[in-house]
Short mmCIF file of C-alpha atoms and ligand atoms in Angstrom, two decimals:
data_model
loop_
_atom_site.label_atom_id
_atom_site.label_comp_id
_atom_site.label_asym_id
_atom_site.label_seq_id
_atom_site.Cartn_x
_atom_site.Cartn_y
_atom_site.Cartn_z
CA UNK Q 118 189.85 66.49 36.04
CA UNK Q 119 186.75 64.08 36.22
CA UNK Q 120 186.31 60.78 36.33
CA UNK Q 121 183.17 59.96 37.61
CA UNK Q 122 181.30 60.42 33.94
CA UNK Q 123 180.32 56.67 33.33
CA UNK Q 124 179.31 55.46 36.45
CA UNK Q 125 175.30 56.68 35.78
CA UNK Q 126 174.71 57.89 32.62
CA UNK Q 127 175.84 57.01 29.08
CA UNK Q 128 177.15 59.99 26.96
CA UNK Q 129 175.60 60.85 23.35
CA UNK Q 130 177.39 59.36 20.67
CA UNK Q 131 180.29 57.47 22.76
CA UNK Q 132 181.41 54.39 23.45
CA UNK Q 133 180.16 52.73 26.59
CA UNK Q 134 183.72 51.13 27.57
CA UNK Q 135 185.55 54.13 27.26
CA UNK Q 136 185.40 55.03 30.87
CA UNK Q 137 188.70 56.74 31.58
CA UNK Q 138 188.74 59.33 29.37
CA UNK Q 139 188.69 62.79 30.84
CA UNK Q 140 185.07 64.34 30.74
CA UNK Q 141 185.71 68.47 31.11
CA UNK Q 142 182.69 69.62 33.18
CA UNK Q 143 181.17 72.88 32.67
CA UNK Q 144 180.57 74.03 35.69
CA UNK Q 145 179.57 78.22 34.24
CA UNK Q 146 178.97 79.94 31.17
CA UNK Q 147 179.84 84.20 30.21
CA UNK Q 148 179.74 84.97 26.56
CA UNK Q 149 181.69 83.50 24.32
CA UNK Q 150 183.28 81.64 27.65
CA UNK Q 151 182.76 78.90 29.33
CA UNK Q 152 184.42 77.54 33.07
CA UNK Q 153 185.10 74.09 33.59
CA UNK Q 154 185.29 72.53 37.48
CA UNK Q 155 188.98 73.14 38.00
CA UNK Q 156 188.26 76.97 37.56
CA UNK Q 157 189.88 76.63 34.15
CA UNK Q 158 188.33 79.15 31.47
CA UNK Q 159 187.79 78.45 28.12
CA UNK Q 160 186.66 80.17 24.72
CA UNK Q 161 183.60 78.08 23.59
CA UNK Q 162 184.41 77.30 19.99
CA UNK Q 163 181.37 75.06 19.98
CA UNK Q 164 178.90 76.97 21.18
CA UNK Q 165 177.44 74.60 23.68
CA UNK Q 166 176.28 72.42 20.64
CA UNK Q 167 176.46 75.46 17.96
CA UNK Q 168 172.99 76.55 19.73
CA UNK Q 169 174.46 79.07 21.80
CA UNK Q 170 173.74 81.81 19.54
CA UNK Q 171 173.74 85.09 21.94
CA UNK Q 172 176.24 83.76 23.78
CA UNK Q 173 176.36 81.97 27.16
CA UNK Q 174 174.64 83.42 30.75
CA UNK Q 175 173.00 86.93 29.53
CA UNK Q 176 171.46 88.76 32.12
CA UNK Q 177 168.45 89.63 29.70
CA UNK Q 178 168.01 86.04 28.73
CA UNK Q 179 167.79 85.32 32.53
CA UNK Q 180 165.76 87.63 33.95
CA UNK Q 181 163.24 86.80 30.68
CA UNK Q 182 163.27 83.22 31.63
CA UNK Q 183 163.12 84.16 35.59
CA UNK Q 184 160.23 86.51 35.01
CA UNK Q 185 158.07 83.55 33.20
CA UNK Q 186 159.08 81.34 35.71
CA UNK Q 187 157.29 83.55 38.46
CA UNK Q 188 154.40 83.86 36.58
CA UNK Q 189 153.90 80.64 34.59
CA UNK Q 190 156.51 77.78 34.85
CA UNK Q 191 154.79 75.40 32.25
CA UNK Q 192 151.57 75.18 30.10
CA UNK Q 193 151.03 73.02 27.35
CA UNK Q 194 149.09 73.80 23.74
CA UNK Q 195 147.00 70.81 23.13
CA UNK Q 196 143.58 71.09 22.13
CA UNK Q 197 141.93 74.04 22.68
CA UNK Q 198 144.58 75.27 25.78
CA UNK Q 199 147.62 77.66 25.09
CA UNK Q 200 149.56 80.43 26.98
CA UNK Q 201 149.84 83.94 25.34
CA UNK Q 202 153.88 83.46 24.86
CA UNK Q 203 153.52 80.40 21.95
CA UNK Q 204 151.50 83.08 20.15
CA UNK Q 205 153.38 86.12 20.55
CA UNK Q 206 156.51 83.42 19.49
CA UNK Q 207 154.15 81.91 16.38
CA UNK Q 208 153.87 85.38 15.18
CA UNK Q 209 157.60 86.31 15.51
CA UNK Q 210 158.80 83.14 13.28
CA UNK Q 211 156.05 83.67 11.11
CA UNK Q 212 157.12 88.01 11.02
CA UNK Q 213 160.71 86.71 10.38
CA UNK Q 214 159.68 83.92 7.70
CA UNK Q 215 157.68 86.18 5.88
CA UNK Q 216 160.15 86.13 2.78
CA UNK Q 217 160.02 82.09 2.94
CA UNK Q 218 156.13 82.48 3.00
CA UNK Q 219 155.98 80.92 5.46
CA UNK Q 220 151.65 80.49 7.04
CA UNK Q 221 152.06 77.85 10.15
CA UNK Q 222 154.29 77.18 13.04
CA UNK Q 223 153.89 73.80 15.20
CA UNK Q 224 155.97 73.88 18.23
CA UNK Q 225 158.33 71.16 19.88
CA UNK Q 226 160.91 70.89 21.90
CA UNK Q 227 163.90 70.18 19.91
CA UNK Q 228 165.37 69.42 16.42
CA UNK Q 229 164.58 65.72 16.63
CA UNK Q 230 161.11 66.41 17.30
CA UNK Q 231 160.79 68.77 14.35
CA UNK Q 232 162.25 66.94 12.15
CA UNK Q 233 159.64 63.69 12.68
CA UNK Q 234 157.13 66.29 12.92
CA UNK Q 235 158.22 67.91 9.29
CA UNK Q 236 158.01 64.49 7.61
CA UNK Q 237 155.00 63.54 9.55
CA UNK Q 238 153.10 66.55 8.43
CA UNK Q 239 154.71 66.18 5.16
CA UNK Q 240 153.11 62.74 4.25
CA UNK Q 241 149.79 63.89 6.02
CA UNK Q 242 149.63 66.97 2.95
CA UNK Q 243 150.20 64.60 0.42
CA UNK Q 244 147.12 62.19 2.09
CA UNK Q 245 145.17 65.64 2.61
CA UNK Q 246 145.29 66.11 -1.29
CA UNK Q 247 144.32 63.31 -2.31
CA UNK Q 248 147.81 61.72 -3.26
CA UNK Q 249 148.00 59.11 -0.62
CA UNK Q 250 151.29 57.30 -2.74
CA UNK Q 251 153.24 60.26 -2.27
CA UNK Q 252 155.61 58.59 0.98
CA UNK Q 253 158.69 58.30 0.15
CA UNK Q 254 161.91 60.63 1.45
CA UNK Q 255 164.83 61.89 -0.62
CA UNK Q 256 167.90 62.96 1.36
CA UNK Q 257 171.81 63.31 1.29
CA UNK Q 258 174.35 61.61 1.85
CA UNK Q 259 176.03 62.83 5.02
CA UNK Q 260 172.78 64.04 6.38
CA UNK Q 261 172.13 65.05 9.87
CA UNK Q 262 168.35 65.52 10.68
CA UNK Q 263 168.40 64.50 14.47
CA UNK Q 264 168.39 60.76 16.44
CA UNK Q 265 164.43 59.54 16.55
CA UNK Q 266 163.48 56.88 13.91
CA UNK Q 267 162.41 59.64 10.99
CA UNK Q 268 165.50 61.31 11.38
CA UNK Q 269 167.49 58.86 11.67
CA UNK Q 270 165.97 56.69 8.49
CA UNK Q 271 166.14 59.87 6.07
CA UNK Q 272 169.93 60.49 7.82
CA UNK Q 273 173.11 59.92 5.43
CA UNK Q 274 175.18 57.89 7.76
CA UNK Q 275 174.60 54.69 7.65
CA UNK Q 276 176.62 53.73 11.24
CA UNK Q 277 173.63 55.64 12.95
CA UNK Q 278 171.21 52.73 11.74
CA UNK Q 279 173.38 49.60 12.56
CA UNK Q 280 172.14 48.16 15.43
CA UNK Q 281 168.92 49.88 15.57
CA UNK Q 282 167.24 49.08 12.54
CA UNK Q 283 164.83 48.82 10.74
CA UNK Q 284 163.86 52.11 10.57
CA UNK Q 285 161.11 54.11 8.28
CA UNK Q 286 160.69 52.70 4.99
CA UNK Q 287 160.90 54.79 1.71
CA UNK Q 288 163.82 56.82 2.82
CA UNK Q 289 166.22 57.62 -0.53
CA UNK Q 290 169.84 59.20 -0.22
CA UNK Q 291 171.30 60.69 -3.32
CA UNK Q 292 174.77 62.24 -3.46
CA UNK Q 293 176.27 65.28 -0.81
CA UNK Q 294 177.23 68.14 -2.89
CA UNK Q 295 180.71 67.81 -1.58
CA UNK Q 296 183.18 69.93 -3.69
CA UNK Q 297 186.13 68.08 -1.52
CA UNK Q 298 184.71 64.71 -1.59
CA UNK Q 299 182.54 63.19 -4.37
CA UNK Q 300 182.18 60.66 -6.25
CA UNK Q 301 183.00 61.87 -9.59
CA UNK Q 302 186.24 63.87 -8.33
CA UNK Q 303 184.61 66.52 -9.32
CA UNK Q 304 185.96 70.34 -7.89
CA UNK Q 305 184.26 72.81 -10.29
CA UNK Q 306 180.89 74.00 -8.34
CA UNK Q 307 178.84 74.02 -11.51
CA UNK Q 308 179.68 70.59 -12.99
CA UNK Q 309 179.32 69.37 -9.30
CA UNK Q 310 175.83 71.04 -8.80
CA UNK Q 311 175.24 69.39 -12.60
CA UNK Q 312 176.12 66.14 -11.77
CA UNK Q 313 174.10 66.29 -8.16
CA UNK Q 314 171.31 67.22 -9.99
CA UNK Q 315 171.75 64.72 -12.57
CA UNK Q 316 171.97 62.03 -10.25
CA UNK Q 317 168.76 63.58 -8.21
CA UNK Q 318 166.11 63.55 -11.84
CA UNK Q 319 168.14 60.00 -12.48
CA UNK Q 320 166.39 58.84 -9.01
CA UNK Q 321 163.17 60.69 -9.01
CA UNK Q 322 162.45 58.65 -12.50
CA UNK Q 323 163.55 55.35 -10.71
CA UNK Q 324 161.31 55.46 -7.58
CA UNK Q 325 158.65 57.68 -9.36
CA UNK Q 326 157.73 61.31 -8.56
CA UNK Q 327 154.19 60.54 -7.53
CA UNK Q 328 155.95 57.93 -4.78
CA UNK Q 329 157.70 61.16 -3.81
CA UNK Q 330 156.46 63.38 -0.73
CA UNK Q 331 159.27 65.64 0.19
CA UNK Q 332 162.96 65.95 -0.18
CA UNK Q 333 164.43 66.73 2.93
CA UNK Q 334 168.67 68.54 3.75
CA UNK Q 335 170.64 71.08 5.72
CA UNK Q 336 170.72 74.19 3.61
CA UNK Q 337 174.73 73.50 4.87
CA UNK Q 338 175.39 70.22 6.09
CA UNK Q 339 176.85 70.76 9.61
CA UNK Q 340 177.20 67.46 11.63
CA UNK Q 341 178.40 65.74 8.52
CA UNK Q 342 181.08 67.63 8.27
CA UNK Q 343 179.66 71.41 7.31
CA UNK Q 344 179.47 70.38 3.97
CA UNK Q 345 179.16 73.96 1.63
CA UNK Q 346 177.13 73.18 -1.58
CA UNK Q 347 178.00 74.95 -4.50
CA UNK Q 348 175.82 78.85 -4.63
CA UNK Q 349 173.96 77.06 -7.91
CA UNK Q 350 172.64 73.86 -5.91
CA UNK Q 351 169.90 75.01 -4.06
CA UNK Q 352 168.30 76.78 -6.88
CA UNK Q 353 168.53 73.80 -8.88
CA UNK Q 354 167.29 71.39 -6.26
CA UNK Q 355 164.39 74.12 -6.06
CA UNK Q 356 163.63 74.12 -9.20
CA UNK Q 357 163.51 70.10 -9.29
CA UNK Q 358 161.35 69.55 -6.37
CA UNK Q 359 158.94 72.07 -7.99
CA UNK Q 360 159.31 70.24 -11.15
CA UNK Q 361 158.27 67.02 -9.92
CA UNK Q 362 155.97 68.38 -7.49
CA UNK Q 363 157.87 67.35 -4.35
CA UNK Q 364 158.37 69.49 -1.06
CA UNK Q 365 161.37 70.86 -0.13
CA UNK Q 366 161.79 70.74 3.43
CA UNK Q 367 164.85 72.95 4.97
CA UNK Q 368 166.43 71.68 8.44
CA UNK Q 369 167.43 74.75 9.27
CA UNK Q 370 168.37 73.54 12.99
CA UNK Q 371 172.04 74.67 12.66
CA UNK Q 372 171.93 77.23 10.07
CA UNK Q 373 168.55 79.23 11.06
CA UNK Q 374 168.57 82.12 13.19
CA UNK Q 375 172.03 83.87 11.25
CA UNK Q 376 174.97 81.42 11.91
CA UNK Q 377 175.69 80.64 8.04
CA UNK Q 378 175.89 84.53 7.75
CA UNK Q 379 171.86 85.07 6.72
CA UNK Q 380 169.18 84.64 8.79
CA UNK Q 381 167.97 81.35 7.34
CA UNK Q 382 170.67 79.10 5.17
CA UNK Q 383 168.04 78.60 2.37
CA UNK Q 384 167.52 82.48 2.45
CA UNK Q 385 171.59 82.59 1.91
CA UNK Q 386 170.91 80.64 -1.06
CA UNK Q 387 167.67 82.54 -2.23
CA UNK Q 388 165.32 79.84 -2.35
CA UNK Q 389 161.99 79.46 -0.52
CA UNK Q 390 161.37 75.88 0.74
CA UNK Q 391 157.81 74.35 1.20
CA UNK Q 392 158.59 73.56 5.37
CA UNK Q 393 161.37 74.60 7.61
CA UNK Q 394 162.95 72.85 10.35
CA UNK Q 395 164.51 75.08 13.37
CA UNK Q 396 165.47 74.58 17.22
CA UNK Q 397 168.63 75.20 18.48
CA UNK Q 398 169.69 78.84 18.01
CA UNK Q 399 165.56 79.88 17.84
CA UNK Q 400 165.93 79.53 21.87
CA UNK Q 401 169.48 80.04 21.91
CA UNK Q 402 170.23 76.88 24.07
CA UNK Q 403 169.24 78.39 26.85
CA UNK Q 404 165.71 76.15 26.87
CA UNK Q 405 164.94 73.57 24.96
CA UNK Q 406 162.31 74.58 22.26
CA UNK Q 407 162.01 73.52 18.66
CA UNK Q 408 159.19 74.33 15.62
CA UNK Q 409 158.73 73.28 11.93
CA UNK Q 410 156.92 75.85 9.73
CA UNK Q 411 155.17 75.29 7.47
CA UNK Q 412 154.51 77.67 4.05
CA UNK Q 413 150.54 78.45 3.02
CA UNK Q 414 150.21 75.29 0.46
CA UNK Q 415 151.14 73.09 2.81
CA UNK Q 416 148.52 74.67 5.47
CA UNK Q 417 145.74 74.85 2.91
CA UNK Q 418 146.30 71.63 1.67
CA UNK Q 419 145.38 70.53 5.04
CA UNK Q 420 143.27 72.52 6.56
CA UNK Q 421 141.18 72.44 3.40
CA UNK Q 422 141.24 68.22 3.72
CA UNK Q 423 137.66 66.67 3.36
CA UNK Q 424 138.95 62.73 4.50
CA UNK Q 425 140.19 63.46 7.99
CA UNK Q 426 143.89 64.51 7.13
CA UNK Q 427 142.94 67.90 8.81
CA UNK Q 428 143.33 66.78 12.45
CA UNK Q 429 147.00 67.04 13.13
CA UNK Q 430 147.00 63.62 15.59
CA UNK Q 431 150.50 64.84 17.10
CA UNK Q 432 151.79 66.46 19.83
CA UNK Q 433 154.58 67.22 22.61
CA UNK Q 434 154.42 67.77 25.96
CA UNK Q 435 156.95 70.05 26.24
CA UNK Q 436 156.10 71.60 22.66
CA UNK Q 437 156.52 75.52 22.92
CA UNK Q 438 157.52 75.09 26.84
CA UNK Q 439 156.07 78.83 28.25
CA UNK Q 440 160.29 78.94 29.29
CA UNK Q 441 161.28 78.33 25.71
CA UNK Q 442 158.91 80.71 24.36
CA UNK Q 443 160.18 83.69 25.94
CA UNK Q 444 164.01 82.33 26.06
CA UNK Q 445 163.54 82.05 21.89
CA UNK Q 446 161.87 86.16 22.05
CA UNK Q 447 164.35 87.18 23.89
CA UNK Q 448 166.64 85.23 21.80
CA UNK Q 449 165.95 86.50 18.42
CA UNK Q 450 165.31 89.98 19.56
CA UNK Q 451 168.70 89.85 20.71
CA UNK Q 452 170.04 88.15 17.42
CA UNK Q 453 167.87 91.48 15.33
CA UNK Q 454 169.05 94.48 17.76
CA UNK Q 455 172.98 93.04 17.76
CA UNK Q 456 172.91 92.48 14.19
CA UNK Q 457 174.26 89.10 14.90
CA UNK Q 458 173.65 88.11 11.66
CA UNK Q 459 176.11 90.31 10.06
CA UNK Q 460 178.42 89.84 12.94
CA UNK Q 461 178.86 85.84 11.96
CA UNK Q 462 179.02 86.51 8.48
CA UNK Q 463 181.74 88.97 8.86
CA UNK Q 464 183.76 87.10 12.04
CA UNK Q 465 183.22 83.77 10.38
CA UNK Q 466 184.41 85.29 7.10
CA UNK Q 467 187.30 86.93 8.98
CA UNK Q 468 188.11 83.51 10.68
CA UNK Q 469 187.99 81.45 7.58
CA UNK Q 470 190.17 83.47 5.62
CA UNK Q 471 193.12 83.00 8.30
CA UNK Q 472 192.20 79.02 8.94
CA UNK Q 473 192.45 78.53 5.37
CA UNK Q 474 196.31 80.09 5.53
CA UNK Q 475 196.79 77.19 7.66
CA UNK Q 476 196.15 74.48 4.92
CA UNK Q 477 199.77 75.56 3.05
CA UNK Q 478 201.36 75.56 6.69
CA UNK Q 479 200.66 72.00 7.81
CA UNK Q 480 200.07 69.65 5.07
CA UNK Q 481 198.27 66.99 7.12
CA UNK Q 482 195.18 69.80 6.53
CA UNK Q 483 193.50 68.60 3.54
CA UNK Q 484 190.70 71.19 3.07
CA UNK Q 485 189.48 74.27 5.54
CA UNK Q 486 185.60 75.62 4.39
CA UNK Q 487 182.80 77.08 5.97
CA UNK Q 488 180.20 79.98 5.92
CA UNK Q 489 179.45 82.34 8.58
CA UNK Q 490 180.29 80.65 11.83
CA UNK Q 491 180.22 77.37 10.81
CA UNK Q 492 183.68 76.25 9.70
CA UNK Q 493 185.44 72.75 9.77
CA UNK Q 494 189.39 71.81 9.03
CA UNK Q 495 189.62 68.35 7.51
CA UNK Q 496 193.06 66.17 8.33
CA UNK Q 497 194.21 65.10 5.44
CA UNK Q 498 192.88 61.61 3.72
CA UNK Q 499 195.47 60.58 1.14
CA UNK Q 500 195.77 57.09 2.36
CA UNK Q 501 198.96 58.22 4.92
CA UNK Q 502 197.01 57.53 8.29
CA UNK Q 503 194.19 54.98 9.18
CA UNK Q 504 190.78 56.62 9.64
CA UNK Q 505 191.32 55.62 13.67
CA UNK Q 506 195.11 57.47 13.29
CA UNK Q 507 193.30 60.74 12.10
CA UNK Q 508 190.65 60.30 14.20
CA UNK Q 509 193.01 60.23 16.66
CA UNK Q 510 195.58 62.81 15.57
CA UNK Q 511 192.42 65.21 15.27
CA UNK Q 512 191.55 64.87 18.70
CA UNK Q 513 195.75 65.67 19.71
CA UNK Q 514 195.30 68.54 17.95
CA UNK Q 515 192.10 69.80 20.02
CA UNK Q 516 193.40 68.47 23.19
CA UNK Q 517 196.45 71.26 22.77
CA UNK Q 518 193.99 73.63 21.50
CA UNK Q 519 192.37 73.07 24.83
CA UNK Q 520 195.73 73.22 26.87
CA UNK Q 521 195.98 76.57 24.83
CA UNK Q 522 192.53 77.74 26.78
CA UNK Q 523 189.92 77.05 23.25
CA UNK Q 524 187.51 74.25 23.27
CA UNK Q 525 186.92 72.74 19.86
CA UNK Q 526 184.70 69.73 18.60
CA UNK Q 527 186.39 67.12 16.76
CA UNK Q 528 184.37 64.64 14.65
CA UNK Q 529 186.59 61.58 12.85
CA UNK Q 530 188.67 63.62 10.80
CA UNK Q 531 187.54 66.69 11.17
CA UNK Q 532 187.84 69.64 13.57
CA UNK Q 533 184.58 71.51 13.55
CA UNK Q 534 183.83 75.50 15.11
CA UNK Q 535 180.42 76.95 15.81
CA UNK Q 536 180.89 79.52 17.85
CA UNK Q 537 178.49 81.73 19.43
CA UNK Q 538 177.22 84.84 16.51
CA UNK Q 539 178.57 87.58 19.19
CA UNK Q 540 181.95 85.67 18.52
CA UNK Q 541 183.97 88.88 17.94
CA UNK Q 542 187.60 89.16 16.05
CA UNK Q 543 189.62 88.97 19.05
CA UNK Q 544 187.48 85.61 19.74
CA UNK Q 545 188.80 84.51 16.89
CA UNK Q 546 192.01 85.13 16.58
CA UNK Q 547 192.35 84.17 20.35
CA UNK Q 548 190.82 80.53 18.87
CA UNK Q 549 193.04 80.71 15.40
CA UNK Q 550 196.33 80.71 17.71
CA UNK Q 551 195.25 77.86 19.38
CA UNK Q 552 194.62 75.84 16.42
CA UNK Q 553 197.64 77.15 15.06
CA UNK Q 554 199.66 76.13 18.08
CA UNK Q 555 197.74 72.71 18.08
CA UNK Q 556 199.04 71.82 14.47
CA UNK Q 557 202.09 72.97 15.18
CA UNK Q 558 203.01 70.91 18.58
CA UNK Q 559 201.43 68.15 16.59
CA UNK Q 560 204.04 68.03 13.99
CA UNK Q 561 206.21 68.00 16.48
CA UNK Q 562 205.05 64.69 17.76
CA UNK Q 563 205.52 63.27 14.18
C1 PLP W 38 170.51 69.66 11.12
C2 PLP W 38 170.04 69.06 12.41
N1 PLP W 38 168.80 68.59 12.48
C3 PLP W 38 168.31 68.06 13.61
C4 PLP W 38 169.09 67.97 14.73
C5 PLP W 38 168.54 67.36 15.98
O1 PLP W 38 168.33 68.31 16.97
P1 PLP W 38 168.22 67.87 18.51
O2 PLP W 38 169.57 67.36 18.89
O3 PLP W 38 167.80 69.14 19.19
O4 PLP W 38 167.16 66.84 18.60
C6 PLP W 38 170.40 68.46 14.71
C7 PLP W 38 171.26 68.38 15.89
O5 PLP W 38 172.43 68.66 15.86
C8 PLP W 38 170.89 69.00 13.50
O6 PLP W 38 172.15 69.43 13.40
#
């Protein structure tokens, strides 16, 4: 075990005092496993950070990346300068977008970036048109869309803007379509997706559709908990945004590229949105990359601006990094030939079904959901432990699933899985038995 973790660098999303807890290094990655510095192995229920989407340390991945790095180790795309992978990449999304209509691609190099990018270009449409007052962001509750200041203004969590604010202006939340947790109690998916989009035409009328540039969510909310909206919400919230004339932008950063079971999560839900937001599994973690797309109104609107708003003033130096381009082609053509897709709709399906046997088993589980291989097991919240107990009792139960050889990620009261899409069923049912095992040794500490 390690404790040298604090002494030069502060962790993501931890607290800066909390110094001797044990940090498990990764020293080596094959497949769905990973190898920490004691030699200890371990089936990656994470996925590095649910990006690892063909699966850790592939020889074809490598020798991609290797091969690029002989010939070109970095170029960037401003101006009138490119390198030939960023376009054969461009035309891949834009090939595999086709049924999203999607026209544009503007690369970055993560889902931070393309997020900020996505509301930048956004607002720059609406200006392009001549609709200047069209600024202001809807979101959800709960939502995840990345740490810079955009992100983290249209973001549902309010503890991610305490000390750091203010952050953008004009930034909305409206209600998670939470079947577990909601405000009106409510557990039937059609009155839920009914009162949501109540709630949603309620709020458009307040701040005024013509204040309104784009509404902006996870097609399934992942870091907030992998929150499953009902099938009927997305159509609805479709058919509102079109409605009121407002974009629909889709972070697809954790669902795109087939981990909710489809290729993209608003595909799973058979809508079209106006812009879509992707990194992670488009370079399958192996090096950094990110894009937003953008569909052919949104690219006429601009290109076709006579006051200016046709210069896209905005840029990355490490946007569609030569290494990322080829990591993400080798990526998805790995993701098409595998049929990856299908394999985390059917392993996460397989998984789910067994995790949710566990919530008459232990009744500290409140709630297990999920789609594809994105699935989260809630500890219970009926008043019986302090959020800082369950916080705490969630973490016991992934430190034995850990002891049992399967690294999981637990968030407050939750214990979330994202495993890699080549997950296969001995995966999990080698990760259910550790869970399993991890409740279990739990109640025994009660
Ligand atoms: C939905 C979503 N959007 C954006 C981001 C930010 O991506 P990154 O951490 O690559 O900046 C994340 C990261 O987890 C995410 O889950």
């Amino acid at each position: 075990m390690n404790n040298r973790k604090k002494k030069y660098f502060w962790h993501p999303m931890t607290d800066t005092r909390a110094s001797e807890e044990e940090t498990i290094v990764i020293e080596r990655g094959d497949g769905n496993f990973i190898y920490d510095d004691t030699g200890r192995k371990l089936l990656d229920g994470v996925g590095g950070l649910w990006c690892m989407n063909v699966g850790h340390n592939r020889p074809e991945m490598n020798r991609a990346i290797s091969e690029q790095m002989e010939k070109l180790s970095y170029y960037q795309l401003f101006t009138n300068i490119a390198h030939p992978k960023a376009y054969d990449l461009a035309e891949k999304i834009i090939q595999m977008t086709q049924e999203e209509e999607m026209a544009k691609v503007f690369f970055t190099s993560g889902g931070s970036d393309s997020v900020d990018t996505a509301l930048k270009i956004t607002r720059q449409y609406w200006q392009a048109v001549g609709k200047p007052n069209k600024k202001v962001f809807l979101s959800l509750e709960k939502a995840y869309h990345g740490m810079h200041y955009g992100g983290t203004s249209v973001g549902g969590n309010p503890i991610y803007r305490e000390f750091i604010g203010p952050g953008l202006q004009d930034c909305v939340r409206v209600s998670s379509p939470h079947l577990k947790k909601n405000k009106w109690n409510c557990q039937d998916p059609e009155e839920l997706t009914k009162l949501c989009i109540a709630e949603l035409v309620d709020t458009i009328e307040q701040v005024g559709a013509d204040n309104i540039a784009a509404f902006i969510a996870e097609p399934i909310q992942g870091a907030g908990g992998i929150i499953v909206p009902p099938s009927s919400y997305w159509p609805a919230l479709r058919e509102v945004c079109d409605n009121h004339d407002i974009l629909l932008i889709a972070d697809e950063v954790v669902t795109g590229f087939g981990r909710s079971g489809h290729l993209f999560g608003s595909r799973g839900w058979g809508i079209k949105p106006d812009a879509m937001i992707l990194a992670k599994g488009l370079s399958s973690g192996y090096v950094p990359l990110g894009a937003a797309v953008f569909n052919k109104r949104i690219v006429e609107g601009i290109e076709s601006a006579t006051n200016g708003a046709n210069v896209i003033i905005h840029g990355h130096t490490y946007g569609g990094h030569p290494l990322g381009c080829v990591a993400a082609l080798e990526a998805l053509r790995i993701v098409e030939e595998e049929n990856l897709v299908m394999n985390a709709r059917e392993v996460g399906a397989y998984l789910l079904e067994r995790l949710k046997g566990l919530e008459g088993t232990y009744d500290c589980i409140s709630d297990v959901r999920g789609k594809g291989l994105m699935i989260a097991i809630d500890f219970e919240n009926t008043g019986k432990y302090d959020v800082e107990q369950t916080s705490k009792n969630v973490q016991a139960v992934a430190d034995y699933a850990i002891n049992a050889g399967v690294l999981l990620r637990d968030e407050l009261q939750t214990i979330i899985i994202s495993p890699s899409l080549t997950f296969s069923k001995e995966n999990a049912d080698q990760l259910f038995d550790a869970i399993h095992m991890g409740f279990e040794e739990w109640q025994k500490q009660q």
